[in-house]
Tab-separated table of C-alpha atoms and ligand atoms in Angstrom:
chain	number	residue	atom	x	y	z
V	1	MET	CA	-0.168	0.010	0.094
V	2	LEU	CA	1.319	2.896	-1.059
V	3	ARG	CA	2.154	5.932	1.554
V	4	ILE	CA	1.467	9.224	0.042
V	5	THR	CA	4.446	11.823	3.151
V	6	LEU	CA	4.845	15.986	2.530
V	7	VAL	CA	7.657	17.605	4.113
V	8	GLN	CA	8.668	21.193	3.520
V	9	GLY	CA	12.087	21.185	2.716
V	10	ASP	CA	15.526	20.580	0.054
V	11	ILE	CA	14.936	18.115	-1.525
V	12	THR	CA	18.451	16.776	-2.505
V	13	HIS	CA	18.893	16.314	2.277
V	14	GLU	CA	16.597	13.175	2.393
V	15	SER	CA	17.427	9.482	2.337
V	16	VAL	CA	15.304	7.659	-0.173
V	17	ASP	CA	16.165	4.784	-2.078
V	18	ALA	CA	15.575	7.157	-5.649
V	19	ILE	CA	15.527	11.295	-5.598
V	20	VAL	CA	13.388	12.831	-8.652
V	21	ASN	CA	14.911	15.360	-10.945
V	22	ALA	CA	12.536	17.850	-11.746
V	23	ALA	CA	14.724	17.848	-15.696
V	24	ASN	CA	14.533	19.273	-18.696
V	25	SER	CA	15.234	17.749	-21.765
V	26	SER	CA	18.691	18.399	-22.432
V	27	LEU	CA	19.351	16.339	-19.203
V	28	LEU	CA	21.932	18.713	-18.665
V	29	GLY	CA	21.522	20.027	-15.773
V	30	GLY	CA	19.610	23.834	-15.598
V	31	GLY	CA	17.995	25.948	-12.701
V	32	GLY	CA	15.969	25.019	-9.330
V	33	VAL	CA	15.676	21.696	-8.376
V	34	ASP	CA	17.733	20.235	-10.856
V	35	GLY	CA	20.859	22.499	-10.130
V	36	ALA	CA	20.792	21.492	-6.359
V	37	ILE	CA	20.392	17.996	-7.331
V	38	HIS	CA	23.253	18.513	-9.672
V	39	ARG	CA	25.470	20.682	-7.077
V	40	ALA	CA	25.113	17.976	-4.458
V	41	GLY	CA	25.037	15.014	-5.875
V	42	GLY	CA	28.519	15.866	-8.070
V	43	PRO	CA	30.007	14.897	-11.402
V	44	GLU	CA	29.282	11.180	-12.060
V	45	ILE	CA	24.921	12.751	-12.422
V	46	LEU	CA	26.410	15.025	-15.402
V	47	GLU	CA	28.760	12.067	-16.692
V	48	ALA	CA	26.085	9.236	-16.314
V	49	CYS	CA	23.494	12.160	-18.230
V	50	ARG	CA	26.069	12.529	-21.012
V	51	ALA	CA	26.046	9.224	-21.091
V	52	LEU	CA	23.078	8.899	-21.303
V	53	ARG	CA	22.592	11.631	-24.569
V	54	ALA	CA	25.311	9.650	-26.131
V	55	SER	CA	23.628	6.288	-26.221
V	56	HIS	CA	19.553	5.708	-26.326
V	57	TYR	CA	18.617	9.764	-25.831
V	58	GLY	CA	20.395	11.297	-28.622
V	59	ARG	CA	17.613	14.110	-29.152
V	60	GLY	CA	17.209	14.218	-25.376
V	61	LEU	CA	14.492	13.404	-23.398
V	62	PRO	CA	11.387	14.348	-24.159
V	63	ALA	CA	8.401	15.539	-21.318
V	64	GLY	CA	6.834	12.581	-19.518
V	65	GLN	CA	8.930	10.865	-19.525
V	66	ALA	CA	11.430	9.796	-16.707
V	67	VAL	CA	14.953	8.389	-17.244
V	68	ALA	CA	17.272	6.768	-13.948
V	69	THR	CA	21.035	7.814	-13.632
V	70	THR	CA	22.742	7.087	-10.410
V	71	ALA	CA	22.281	9.490	-7.636
V	72	GLY	CA	26.383	9.832	-6.656
V	73	ARG	CA	26.586	12.128	-3.369
V	74	LEU	CA	23.487	11.636	-2.198
V	75	ASP	CA	21.690	10.093	-0.116
V	76	ALA	CA	19.803	7.745	-2.262
V	77	ARG	CA	20.812	5.344	-4.549
V	78	ARG	CA	18.982	6.984	-8.089
V	79	VAL	CA	18.023	9.342	-9.365
V	80	ILE	CA	14.930	9.745	-11.826
V	81	HIS	CA	14.781	12.209	-14.633
V	82	THR	CA	12.098	13.273	-15.819
V	83	VAL	CA	11.434	16.404	-17.407
V	84	GLY	CA	7.521	18.427	-16.954
V	85	PRO	CA	5.121	19.855	-19.031
V	86	VAL	CA	6.076	24.035	-19.319
V	87	TRP	CA	2.754	25.062	-18.260
V	88	SER	CA	0.748	26.478	-21.101
V	89	HIS	CA	-2.671	28.883	-20.815
V	90	SER	CA	-3.834	27.888	-24.498
V	91	GLU	CA	-2.894	24.048	-24.320
V	92	ASP	CA	-3.966	21.955	-21.737
V	93	ARG	CA	-0.440	20.130	-20.963
V	94	SER	CA	-1.743	18.280	-16.968
V	95	ASP	CA	-1.588	14.657	-19.010
V	96	VAL	CA	2.358	15.263	-19.294
V	97	LEU	CA	2.480	16.119	-15.851
V	98	ALA	CA	0.870	14.005	-14.986
V	99	SER	CA	2.759	10.717	-16.760
V	100	CYS	CA	6.216	12.316	-15.292
V	101	TYR	CA	5.008	10.999	-11.889
V	102	ARG	CA	3.521	7.457	-13.588
V	103	GLU	CA	6.684	7.735	-15.238
V	104	SER	CA	8.653	8.167	-12.503
V	105	LEU	CA	6.610	5.412	-10.082
V	106	ARG	CA	7.567	3.312	-12.717
V	107	VAL	CA	10.845	3.486	-12.918
V	108	ALA	CA	11.627	3.088	-9.717
V	109	ASP	CA	9.599	-0.804	-9.885
V	110	GLU	CA	12.486	-1.581	-12.423
V	111	LEU	CA	14.968	-0.121	-9.411
V	112	GLY	CA	13.421	-1.955	-6.701
V	113	ALA	CA	13.405	0.934	-5.040
V	114	ARG	CA	10.668	1.449	-1.973
V	115	SER	CA	10.662	4.914	-1.317
V	116	VAL	CA	11.017	7.255	-3.298
V	117	ALA	CA	11.201	12.281	-3.567
V	118	PHE	CA	9.451	13.776	-5.719
V	119	PRO	CA	9.871	17.608	-5.782
V	120	ALA	CA	6.780	19.367	-7.270
V	121	VAL	CA	7.837	19.098	-10.915
V	122	SER	CA	7.119	21.929	-13.514
V	123	THR	CA	6.519	24.040	-10.409
V	124	GLY	CA	9.238	26.087	-10.900
V	125	VAL	CA	10.696	27.676	-14.149
V	126	TYR	CA	8.097	25.799	-15.804
V	127	ARG	CA	5.932	28.540	-13.949
V	128	TRP	CA	2.676	25.592	-13.775
V	129	PRO	CA	-0.174	26.816	-10.869
V	130	MET	CA	1.085	25.478	-7.650
V	131	GLY	CA	-2.581	23.372	-6.696
V	132	ASP	CA	-3.269	22.472	-9.556
V	133	ALA	CA	0.425	21.186	-10.358
V	134	ALA	CA	0.048	19.300	-6.327
V	135	ARG	CA	-3.900	18.001	-7.167
V	136	ILE	CA	-2.355	16.363	-10.191
V	137	ALA	CA	0.948	14.951	-8.687
V	138	LEU	CA	-1.340	13.335	-4.802
V	139	THR	CA	-4.074	12.070	-7.663
V	140	THR	CA	-1.441	10.482	-10.340
V	141	VAL	CA	0.723	9.112	-7.677
V	142	ARG	CA	-2.071	7.799	-4.965
V	143	ASP	CA	-3.984	6.270	-8.024
V	144	ALA	CA	-0.528	4.111	-9.918
V	145	GLU	CA	0.149	0.656	-9.369
V	146	THR	CA	3.624	0.389	-7.856
V	147	SER	CA	5.516	-1.441	-5.483
V	148	VAL	CA	7.545	1.670	-4.163
V	149	GLU	CA	5.861	2.330	0.188
V	150	GLU	CA	6.853	5.287	0.368
V	151	ALA	CA	6.777	8.649	-1.992
V	152	ARG	CA	7.821	12.381	-0.394
V	153	PHE	CA	6.712	15.609	-1.446
V	154	VAL	CA	8.932	18.025	-0.430
V	155	LEU	CA	7.448	21.093	-1.255
V	156	PHE	CA	10.426	24.329	-0.659
V	157	GLY	CA	8.569	27.258	1.107
V	158	ALA	CA	5.517	27.290	2.832
V	159	GLN	CA	3.217	28.150	0.193
V	160	ALA	CA	4.251	25.178	-1.469
V	161	TYR	CA	3.883	22.777	1.389
V	162	GLU	CA	0.416	24.167	2.355
V	163	ALA	CA	-0.777	23.742	-1.244
V	164	PHE	CA	-0.288	20.019	-1.291
V	165	GLN	CA	-1.501	19.432	2.126
V	166	ASP	CA	-4.906	21.241	0.747
V	167	ALA	CA	-5.270	19.451	-1.979
V	168	LEU	CA	-4.048	16.550	0.306
V	169	ALA	CA	-6.947	17.215	1.956
V	170	ALA	CA	-9.006	17.731	-0.844
V	171	LEU	CA	-8.077	13.419	-1.867
V	172	GLY	CA	-9.783	13.105	1.409
V	173	GLY	CA	-6.193	11.633	2.399
A	201	AR6	N1	14.162	20.630	-3.336
A	201	AR6	C1	12.776	20.650	-3.577
A	201	AR6	N2	12.243	21.529	-4.266
A	201	AR6	C2	13.256	22.441	-4.974
A	201	AR6	C3	14.537	22.797	-5.024
A	201	AR6	C4	15.302	21.669	-3.485
A	201	AR6	N3	16.624	21.572	-3.682
A	201	AR6	N4	14.771	23.818	-5.017
A	201	AR6	C5	13.179	24.341	-6.181
A	201	AR6	N5	12.303	23.529	-5.721
A	201	AR6	P1	11.877	24.362	-11.173
A	201	AR6	P2	10.392	23.307	-13.222
A	201	AR6	C6	11.036	23.796	-6.113
A	201	AR6	O1	12.187	25.284	-11.164
A	201	AR6	O2	9.469	24.546	-13.358
A	201	AR6	C7	15.272	24.114	-14.869
A	201	AR6	O3	16.594	24.267	-14.483
A	201	AR6	C8	10.821	24.368	-7.087
A	201	AR6	O4	10.390	25.785	-5.966
A	201	AR6	O5	13.735	23.873	-10.456
A	201	AR6	O6	10.368	21.611	-13.412
A	201	AR6	C9	15.487	22.181	-14.965
A	201	AR6	O7	17.302	22.035	-15.870
A	201	AR6	C10	8.784	24.276	-7.636
A	201	AR6	O8	8.802	23.897	-6.698
A	201	AR6	O9	11.586	22.285	-11.852
A	201	AR6	C11	14.243	22.746	-16.325
A	201	AR6	O10	15.254	23.532	-17.278
A	201	AR6	C12	10.476	23.375	-8.222
A	201	AR6	O11	11.208	22.728	-7.500
A	201	AR6	C13	13.333	23.674	-15.356
A	201	AR6	O12	14.265	24.637	-14.297
A	201	AR6	C14	9.949	23.010	-9.470
A	201	AR6	O13	11.358	24.345	-9.952
A	201	AR6	C15	12.581	22.532	-14.475
A	201	AR6	O14	11.531	24.104	-14.037
Protein backbone atom coordinates (compact mmCIF):
# COMPACT_ATOMS: atom_id res chain seq x y z
CA MET A 1 0.00 0.00 0.00
CA LEU A 2 1.48 3.33 -1.07
CA ARG A 3 1.81 5.99 1.61
CA ILE A 4 1.98 9.64 0.56
CA THR A 5 3.93 11.94 2.85
CA LEU A 6 4.61 15.68 2.62
CA VAL A 7 7.65 17.47 3.96
CA GLN A 8 8.90 21.01 3.59
CA GLY A 9 12.57 21.29 2.70
CA ASP A 10 15.39 20.72 0.27
CA ILE A 11 15.08 17.42 -1.61
CA THR A 12 18.86 16.98 -1.72
CA HIS A 13 18.80 16.38 2.06
CA GLU A 14 16.42 13.42 1.87
CA SER A 15 17.40 9.79 2.50
CA VAL A 16 15.37 7.62 0.15
CA ASP A 17 15.92 4.92 -2.46
CA ALA A 18 15.33 7.34 -5.33
CA ILE A 19 15.15 11.11 -5.71
CA VAL A 20 13.18 12.49 -8.65
CA ASN A 21 14.67 15.42 -10.54
CA ALA A 22 12.63 18.03 -12.45
CA ALA A 23 15.05 18.14 -15.36
CA ASN A 24 14.83 19.52 -18.89
CA SER A 25 15.01 17.53 -22.12
CA SER A 26 18.74 18.11 -22.52
CA LEU A 27 19.42 16.21 -19.26
CA LEU A 28 22.50 18.39 -18.96
CA GLY A 29 21.49 20.38 -15.91
CA GLY A 30 19.81 23.69 -15.22
CA GLY A 31 18.55 25.82 -12.35
CA GLY A 32 16.02 25.11 -9.61
CA VAL A 33 15.90 21.62 -8.17
CA ASP A 34 17.92 20.29 -11.13
CA GLY A 35 20.84 22.60 -10.29
CA ALA A 36 20.60 21.70 -6.60
CA ILE A 37 20.66 17.94 -7.33
CA HIS A 38 23.69 18.20 -9.62
CA ARG A 39 25.54 20.43 -7.13
CA ALA A 40 24.84 18.17 -4.16
CA GLY A 41 25.26 14.89 -6.04
CA GLY A 42 28.47 15.84 -7.80
CA PRO A 43 29.81 15.33 -11.33
CA GLU A 44 28.97 11.61 -11.56
CA ILE A 45 25.33 12.46 -12.24
CA LEU A 46 26.18 14.73 -15.17
CA GLU A 47 28.54 12.10 -16.54
CA ALA A 48 25.72 9.54 -16.45
CA CYS A 49 23.37 12.02 -18.14
CA ARG A 50 25.91 12.65 -20.90
CA ALA A 51 26.19 8.90 -21.42
CA LEU A 52 22.40 8.69 -21.81
CA ARG A 53 22.52 11.47 -24.42
CA ALA A 54 25.25 9.58 -26.26
CA SER A 55 23.22 6.35 -26.30
CA HIS A 56 19.43 6.00 -25.90
CA TYR A 57 18.49 9.67 -25.70
CA GLY A 58 20.38 11.33 -28.52
CA ARG A 59 17.55 13.84 -28.95
CA GLY A 60 17.06 14.29 -25.24
CA LEU A 61 14.37 13.04 -22.89
CA PRO A 62 10.85 13.98 -24.03
CA ALA A 63 8.48 15.69 -21.57
CA GLY A 64 6.48 13.19 -19.54
CA GLN A 65 9.17 10.49 -19.59
CA ALA A 66 11.65 9.41 -16.90
CA VAL A 67 15.09 7.82 -16.77
CA ALA A 68 17.41 6.84 -13.91
CA THR A 69 21.07 7.57 -13.21
CA THR A 70 23.39 7.18 -10.26
CA ALA A 71 22.69 9.53 -7.35
CA GLY A 72 26.38 10.35 -6.89
CA ARG A 73 26.97 11.67 -3.38
CA LEU A 74 23.28 12.05 -2.54
CA ASP A 75 21.86 9.81 0.17
CA ALA A 76 19.88 7.80 -2.37
CA ARG A 77 20.62 4.92 -4.71
CA ARG A 78 19.34 6.60 -7.83
CA VAL A 79 18.15 9.87 -9.29
CA ILE A 80 15.15 9.54 -11.59
CA HIS A 81 15.14 12.40 -14.08
CA THR A 82 11.80 13.45 -15.49
CA VAL A 83 10.89 16.38 -17.72
CA GLY A 84 7.77 18.32 -16.85
CA PRO A 85 5.70 20.31 -19.33
CA VAL A 86 5.98 24.09 -19.49
CA TRP A 87 2.69 25.61 -18.26
CA SER A 88 0.47 26.82 -21.10
CA HIS A 89 -2.69 28.95 -21.02
CA SER A 90 -3.82 27.76 -24.42
CA GLU A 91 -3.14 24.03 -24.17
CA ASP A 92 -4.00 21.53 -21.43
CA ARG A 93 -0.78 19.65 -20.70
CA SER A 94 -2.05 17.98 -17.52
CA ASP A 95 -1.59 14.52 -19.04
CA VAL A 96 2.09 15.22 -19.58
CA LEU A 97 2.51 16.33 -15.99
CA ALA A 98 0.66 13.24 -14.73
CA SER A 99 2.88 11.11 -16.96
CA CYS A 100 6.00 12.44 -15.19
CA TYR A 101 4.77 10.94 -11.92
CA ARG A 102 3.53 7.69 -13.47
CA GLU A 103 6.74 7.15 -15.44
CA SER A 104 8.92 8.02 -12.44
CA LEU A 105 7.09 5.38 -10.40
CA ARG A 106 7.44 2.87 -13.24
CA VAL A 107 11.21 3.45 -13.31
CA ALA A 108 11.28 3.25 -9.50
CA ASP A 109 9.57 -0.15 -9.72
CA GLU A 110 12.14 -1.33 -12.24
CA LEU A 111 14.86 -0.33 -9.79
CA GLY A 112 13.11 -1.99 -6.86
CA ALA A 113 12.90 1.34 -5.05
CA ARG A 114 10.57 1.41 -2.06
CA SER A 115 10.87 5.08 -1.09
CA VAL A 116 10.83 7.89 -3.63
CA ALA A 117 11.16 11.65 -3.05
CA PHE A 118 9.44 13.95 -5.53
CA PRO A 119 9.73 17.69 -6.05
CA ALA A 120 6.73 19.66 -7.35
CA VAL A 121 7.57 19.11 -11.02
CA SER A 122 6.95 22.07 -13.38
CA THR A 123 6.04 24.56 -10.60
CA GLY A 124 9.22 26.66 -10.82
CA VAL A 125 10.84 27.72 -14.06
CA TYR A 126 8.01 25.98 -15.97
CA ARG A 127 5.38 28.11 -14.12
CA TRP A 128 2.67 25.54 -13.43
CA PRO A 129 0.25 26.93 -10.76
CA MET A 130 1.06 25.20 -7.47
CA GLY A 131 -2.45 24.18 -6.41
CA ASP A 132 -3.23 22.56 -9.74
CA ALA A 133 0.18 20.87 -9.90
CA ALA A 134 -0.37 19.50 -6.39
CA ARG A 135 -3.77 18.06 -7.34
CA ILE A 136 -2.34 16.37 -10.46
CA ALA A 137 0.72 15.04 -8.61
CA LEU A 138 -1.23 13.63 -5.69
CA THR A 139 -4.08 12.04 -7.68
CA THR A 140 -1.64 10.46 -10.13
CA VAL A 141 0.56 8.98 -7.42
CA ARG A 142 -2.43 7.84 -5.35
CA ASP A 143 -3.95 6.03 -8.35
CA ALA A 144 -0.71 4.49 -9.66
CA GLU A 145 -0.14 0.75 -9.62
CA THR A 146 3.25 0.49 -7.99
CA SER A 147 5.31 -1.44 -5.46
CA VAL A 148 6.71 1.83 -4.08
CA GLU A 149 5.77 2.08 -0.41
CA GLU A 150 6.39 5.76 0.26
CA ALA A 151 6.03 8.69 -2.11
CA ARG A 152 7.49 11.65 -0.27
CA PHE A 153 6.74 15.08 -1.71
CA VAL A 154 9.48 17.49 -0.71
CA LEU A 155 8.16 21.01 -1.03
CA PHE A 156 10.41 24.01 -1.18
CA GLY A 157 8.86 26.70 1.03
CA ALA A 158 5.73 27.11 3.11
CA GLN A 159 3.47 28.10 0.22
CA ALA A 160 4.21 24.94 -1.73
CA TYR A 161 3.86 22.80 1.39
CA GLU A 162 0.47 24.33 2.22
CA ALA A 163 -0.77 23.91 -1.34
CA PHE A 164 0.07 20.20 -1.18
CA GLN A 165 -1.54 19.87 2.27
CA ASP A 166 -4.74 21.46 0.97
CA ALA A 167 -4.75 19.28 -2.14
CA LEU A 168 -4.18 16.14 -0.05
CA ALA A 169 -6.99 17.13 2.32
CA ALA A 170 -9.28 17.69 -0.69
CA LEU A 171 -8.59 14.10 -1.77
CA GLY A 172 -9.64 12.89 1.65
CA GLY A 173 -6.06 12.11 2.68
N1 LIG B 1 14.35 20.91 -3.15
C1 LIG B 1 13.04 20.78 -3.41
N2 LIG B 1 12.35 21.57 -4.25
C2 LIG B 1 13.05 22.55 -4.88
C3 LIG B 1 14.44 22.74 -4.70
C4 LIG B 1 15.09 21.87 -3.79
N3 LIG B 1 16.40 21.96 -3.54
N4 LIG B 1 14.83 23.79 -5.48
C5 LIG B 1 13.74 24.24 -6.11
N5 LIG B 1 12.65 23.50 -5.75
P1 LIG B 1 12.12 23.95 -10.93
P2 LIG B 1 10.50 23.07 -13.23
C6 LIG B 1 11.25 23.63 -6.18
O1 LIG B 1 12.26 25.32 -11.49
O2 LIG B 1 9.48 24.11 -12.96
C7 LIG B 1 15.47 23.73 -14.36
O3 LIG B 1 16.32 24.73 -14.81
C8 LIG B 1 10.81 24.92 -6.80
O4 LIG B 1 10.51 25.89 -5.81
O5 LIG B 1 13.29 23.34 -10.27
O6 LIG B 1 10.05 21.66 -13.53
C9 LIG B 1 15.50 22.50 -15.24
O7 LIG B 1 16.77 22.27 -15.77
C10 LIG B 1 9.55 24.47 -7.53
O8 LIG B 1 8.42 24.43 -6.65
O9 LIG B 1 11.59 22.89 -12.05
C11 LIG B 1 14.50 22.85 -16.29
O10 LIG B 1 15.08 23.66 -17.30
C12 LIG B 1 9.87 23.03 -7.95
O11 LIG B 1 11.03 22.65 -7.20
C13 LIG B 1 13.46 23.66 -15.55
O12 LIG B 1 14.13 24.22 -14.43
C14 LIG B 1 10.20 22.87 -9.42
O13 LIG B 1 10.91 24.02 -9.89
C15 LIG B 1 12.35 22.79 -15.02
O14 LIG B 1 11.37 23.59 -14.44
